[in-house]
Amino acid sequence: MNTTETSAVRSIKIHLVMYKELMQSVKRFITFVGKTPSMFTEKIEEADVVIFTEKRDIASQYNEEQFYIHLVVPGEDEPTSVPKNCVVVNAMQIVGLTEAIAEIYKNFTPAVEPVLKSMPLRTDALRILVIDDTPTNIRSAKVGLAGHLLRTATGYDEAMKILGNQDFDVVLTDLEMPMSPNLLAPGRFKLGELVPYGFLIAIEAARQGAKFVAIATDGGHHAGPLQAAFDHFSKFPVKIEGAKVVMVHACTGNEGKSWSSVLADLMEG
């Protein structure tokens, strides 16, 4: 059946003003834990919400029509004054960050943005699960794999739950994803730290009956020792529980990973 979607409520746009390392951690935390549809923008003027650590860094561009979240980092005193439409969140209780974003989302009326009409189901449609913690790569999966029976997940916990409850022909997973807070004692959890969960997901996918599995990383061989070692294993498929498993460096661009190319390489031969 060919169904059509004409519009969807757009994601809340978030701009981060903080040092790079913290910015990366906050992005991954919001992507992994947040329940509010959200995306990040490089331009502060395009943002619905500005999350900042130093008030002086946003003072010259302050806009009363925007919402703000002041993230108070360890060693910093709680601010005595904040801009209008600003919420204060302690970084040591960072779960409050996603709650603040969700509350802000209730208080503004996002525009409606058009989305592509859904494609009719292909005659050779495959049941495909894509796991990736980057929103751009999830969106590119929905475009590149349109016509297939597609389901997506953004982290290890979610992927493992889905694999235990649903059958798939193909599983395509990212290599590294944020550390799961559910697997460790709080003192062991490190916000934003990446873990090569892709290997474990691939094994579980094969164990659960998927016949084709790909671990697709967008990290080149200069990204780190694991990515460099990945080059050797990307030259050939391996068999796990009867499944064909490949490891590939996924082609990426502004539109995200080319999942259709990953699928084509996986199904080849």
Coordinates of C-alpha atoms in Angstrom, one line a residue:
M1 CA 0.0 0.0 0.0
N2 CA 1.3 3.4 -0.9
T3 CA 0.7 5.8 2.0
T4 CA 1.5 9.5 1.9
E5 CA 2.7 11.9 4.6
T6 CA 2.4 15.5 3.8
S7 CA 3.8 17.2 6.9
A8 CA 5.4 16.7 10.3
V9 CA 6.2 18.8 13.3
R10 CA 9.8 19.8 13.0
S11 CA 12.5 19.1 15.5
I12 CA 13.5 21.8 18.0
K13 CA 16.7 23.5 16.9
I14 CA 19.5 23.7 19.5
H15 CA 22.7 25.7 19.4
L16 CA 25.5 25.0 21.9
V17 CA 27.9 27.7 23.2
M18 CA 30.7 25.9 25.2
Y19 CA 34.1 24.4 24.9
K20 CA 34.5 21.7 22.3
E21 CA 34.9 18.6 24.5
L22 CA 31.8 19.5 26.6
M23 CA 29.9 20.3 23.4
Q24 CA 30.5 16.8 22.0
S25 CA 29.4 15.2 25.2
V26 CA 26.2 17.3 25.5
K27 CA 25.4 16.5 21.8
R28 CA 25.7 12.8 22.4
F29 CA 23.8 12.9 25.6
I30 CA 20.8 14.8 24.0
T31 CA 20.9 12.5 21.0
F32 CA 21.1 9.3 23.1
V33 CA 18.8 10.2 26.1
G34 CA 16.5 12.9 24.9
K35 CA 13.0 12.2 23.9
T36 CA 12.2 15.5 22.3
P37 CA 12.6 15.7 18.5
S38 CA 15.7 17.8 18.2
M39 CA 18.5 18.8 15.8
F40 CA 21.7 20.9 16.2
T41 CA 22.4 24.1 14.3
E42 CA 25.7 25.9 13.8
K43 CA 24.0 29.3 13.6
I44 CA 22.8 30.8 16.8
E45 CA 20.2 33.0 15.0
E46 CA 18.5 29.8 13.7
A47 CA 18.2 28.2 17.1
D48 CA 15.0 27.8 19.2
V49 CA 17.1 26.9 22.2
V50 CA 20.7 28.1 23.1
I51 CA 22.6 26.1 25.7
F52 CA 25.5 27.9 27.1
T53 CA 28.0 27.8 30.0
E54 CA 29.3 31.4 30.1
K55 CA 26.7 34.2 30.0
R56 CA 29.3 36.6 28.4
D57 CA 29.6 34.3 25.4
I58 CA 25.9 34.9 24.4
A59 CA 25.5 38.4 25.7
S60 CA 26.1 40.1 22.3
Q61 CA 23.7 37.8 20.5
Y62 CA 21.0 37.6 23.1
N63 CA 17.5 37.4 21.6
E64 CA 14.4 37.6 23.8
E65 CA 12.5 35.5 21.4
Q66 CA 14.8 32.5 21.9
F67 CA 14.9 30.1 24.9
Y68 CA 18.1 29.6 26.9
I69 CA 19.6 26.9 29.1
H70 CA 22.5 27.9 31.3
L71 CA 24.5 24.7 32.0
V72 CA 26.4 25.1 35.2
V73 CA 29.7 23.1 35.1
P74 CA 31.5 21.7 38.2
G75 CA 33.3 24.4 40.2
E76 CA 31.1 27.2 38.9
D77 CA 28.6 28.9 41.3
E78 CA 24.9 29.0 40.5
P79 CA 24.3 32.2 38.6
T80 CA 22.6 35.1 40.4
S81 CA 20.9 36.4 37.3
V82 CA 20.0 34.8 34.0
P83 CA 18.5 36.1 30.7
K84 CA 14.8 36.1 30.2
N85 CA 13.4 32.7 29.1
C86 CA 16.4 30.9 30.6
V87 CA 16.5 27.7 32.7
V88 CA 19.5 26.8 34.9
V89 CA 20.7 23.2 34.8
N90 CA 23.5 21.7 36.9
A91 CA 25.8 19.6 34.7
M92 CA 26.2 17.1 37.5
Q93 CA 22.5 16.4 37.2
I94 CA 22.5 16.5 33.5
V95 CA 19.3 14.5 33.1
G96 CA 17.6 17.8 33.9
L97 CA 18.9 19.0 30.6
T98 CA 16.6 16.8 28.5
E99 CA 13.7 17.6 30.9
A100 CA 14.3 21.3 30.3
I101 CA 14.4 20.9 26.6
A102 CA 11.1 18.9 26.7
E103 CA 9.5 21.6 28.8
I104 CA 10.6 24.3 26.4
Y105 CA 9.3 22.3 23.5
K106 CA 5.8 22.5 25.1
N107 CA 6.0 26.3 25.3
F108 CA 6.7 27.1 21.7
T109 CA 4.8 26.3 18.5
P110 CA 7.2 24.8 16.1
A111 CA 6.6 25.3 12.4
V112 CA 5.5 22.5 10.3
E113 CA 8.0 21.3 7.8
P114 CA 7.2 19.2 4.7
V115 CA 8.5 15.7 4.4
L116 CA 8.9 13.4 1.4
K117 CA 6.0 11.3 0.4
S118 CA 6.6 7.8 1.4
M119 CA 7.5 5.4 -1.4
P120 CA 5.4 2.4 -2.1
L121 CA 6.8 -0.9 -0.7
R122 CA 9.3 -2.5 -3.0
T123 CA 8.5 -5.9 -4.4
D124 CA 11.8 -7.1 -3.1
A125 CA 11.5 -5.2 0.2
L126 CA 13.8 -6.4 3.0
R127 CA 13.2 -6.1 6.8
I128 CA 16.0 -3.8 7.8
L129 CA 17.2 -2.5 11.1
V130 CA 19.6 0.5 11.2
I131 CA 21.4 1.5 14.4
D132 CA 23.2 4.8 14.6
D133 CA 23.4 7.5 17.2
T134 CA 23.8 10.4 14.7
P135 CA 20.4 12.0 13.7
T136 CA 21.8 12.8 10.2
N137 CA 22.6 9.2 9.6
I138 CA 19.1 8.1 10.8
R139 CA 17.6 10.6 8.4
S140 CA 19.8 9.3 5.5
A141 CA 18.7 5.8 6.2
K142 CA 15.0 6.7 5.9
V143 CA 15.8 8.3 2.5
G144 CA 18.3 5.9 1.1
L145 CA 16.4 2.8 2.2
A146 CA 12.9 4.0 1.3
G147 CA 10.7 1.2 0.0
H148 CA 12.1 -1.3 2.5
L149 CA 10.5 -2.3 5.8
L150 CA 12.8 -0.1 7.9
R151 CA 13.2 0.3 11.6
T152 CA 15.8 2.4 13.3
A153 CA 17.5 2.6 16.7
T154 CA 19.9 5.2 18.2
G155 CA 21.8 3.2 20.8
Y156 CA 22.9 -0.2 22.1
D157 CA 20.1 -0.7 24.7
E158 CA 17.4 0.1 22.2
A159 CA 19.0 -2.1 19.5
M160 CA 19.3 -5.1 21.7
K161 CA 15.7 -4.8 22.8
I162 CA 14.4 -4.6 19.3
L163 CA 16.6 -7.6 18.1
G164 CA 15.1 -9.7 20.9
N165 CA 11.6 -8.9 19.8
Q166 CA 11.6 -8.6 16.0
D167 CA 13.0 -10.5 13.1
F168 CA 15.1 -8.8 10.4
D169 CA 16.7 -9.9 7.1
V170 CA 19.4 -7.2 7.3
V171 CA 21.0 -5.3 10.2
L172 CA 23.2 -2.2 9.6
T173 CA 24.9 -0.8 12.6
D174 CA 27.3 2.0 13.4
L175 CA 30.6 1.0 15.0
E176 CA 30.9 3.3 18.0
M177 CA 28.0 4.6 20.1
P178 CA 27.7 6.4 23.4
M179 CA 28.3 4.3 26.6
S180 CA 25.1 2.8 28.0
P181 CA 24.2 4.2 31.4
N182 CA 22.1 1.1 32.1
L183 CA 25.0 -1.4 32.1
L184 CA 27.2 0.2 34.7
A185 CA 27.1 1.6 38.2
P186 CA 26.7 5.4 38.1
G187 CA 30.4 5.9 39.1
R188 CA 31.6 3.9 36.1
F189 CA 29.4 5.7 33.6
K190 CA 31.3 8.3 31.5
L191 CA 29.0 10.7 29.6
G192 CA 29.9 10.9 25.9
E193 CA 32.4 8.1 25.9
L194 CA 32.1 6.0 22.8
V195 CA 32.1 2.2 22.9
P196 CA 32.5 -0.1 19.8
Y197 CA 29.0 -1.7 20.5
G198 CA 28.7 -2.4 16.8
F199 CA 30.7 -5.7 17.1
L200 CA 28.3 -6.9 19.9
I201 CA 25.2 -5.8 18.0
A202 CA 26.5 -7.7 14.9
I203 CA 26.9 -10.9 16.9
E204 CA 23.5 -10.5 18.4
A205 CA 21.9 -9.8 15.0
A206 CA 23.3 -13.0 13.6
R207 CA 22.4 -15.0 16.6
Q208 CA 18.8 -13.7 16.3
G209 CA 18.5 -14.9 12.7
A210 CA 19.5 -11.9 10.4
K211 CA 21.2 -13.2 7.3
F212 CA 23.1 -10.0 6.3
V213 CA 24.8 -7.7 8.8
A214 CA 27.1 -4.7 8.2
I215 CA 29.1 -2.7 10.7
A216 CA 29.4 0.7 9.0
T217 CA 31.7 3.3 10.4
D218 CA 32.2 6.9 9.1
G219 CA 35.5 7.1 10.9
G220 CA 38.4 6.9 8.5
H221 CA 41.7 5.1 9.3
H222 CA 43.1 8.3 10.7
A223 CA 40.4 8.5 13.3
G224 CA 42.0 6.1 15.7
P225 CA 43.6 2.7 16.2
L226 CA 40.4 0.8 16.0
Q227 CA 39.4 2.5 12.7
A228 CA 42.9 1.8 11.3
A229 CA 42.7 -1.9 12.2
F230 CA 39.2 -1.9 10.6
D231 CA 40.8 -1.5 7.2
H232 CA 42.1 -5.1 7.2
F233 CA 38.7 -6.6 8.1
S234 CA 36.8 -4.5 5.6
K235 CA 38.4 -6.4 2.7
F236 CA 36.4 -9.6 3.2
P237 CA 33.1 -10.9 4.7
V238 CA 33.0 -13.2 7.7
K239 CA 30.4 -15.8 8.7
I240 CA 28.7 -15.6 12.2
E241 CA 25.9 -18.1 12.9
G242 CA 25.3 -18.5 9.2
A243 CA 25.0 -14.7 8.6
K244 CA 27.2 -12.8 6.2
V245 CA 28.9 -10.0 8.2
V246 CA 30.9 -7.2 6.6
M247 CA 32.8 -4.3 8.1
V248 CA 32.8 -1.2 5.9
H249 CA 33.9 2.4 5.9
A250 CA 30.6 4.1 5.0
C251 CA 30.6 6.9 2.5
T252 CA 29.4 10.1 4.2
G253 CA 28.7 13.7 3.3
N254 CA 26.4 16.5 4.5
E255 CA 23.5 14.1 4.0
G256 CA 24.9 11.4 6.2
K257 CA 25.9 7.8 5.5
S258 CA 25.1 6.2 2.2
W259 CA 23.2 3.3 3.6
S260 CA 22.0 2.2 0.1
S261 CA 25.7 1.7 -0.9
V262 CA 26.3 -0.2 2.4
L263 CA 23.3 -2.5 1.6
A264 CA 24.4 -3.0 -2.0
D265 CA 28.0 -4.0 -1.0
L266 CA 26.5 -6.3 1.7
M267 CA 24.2 -8.1 -0.8
E268 CA 26.8 -8.4 -3.5
G269 CA 27.8 -11.9 -4.4

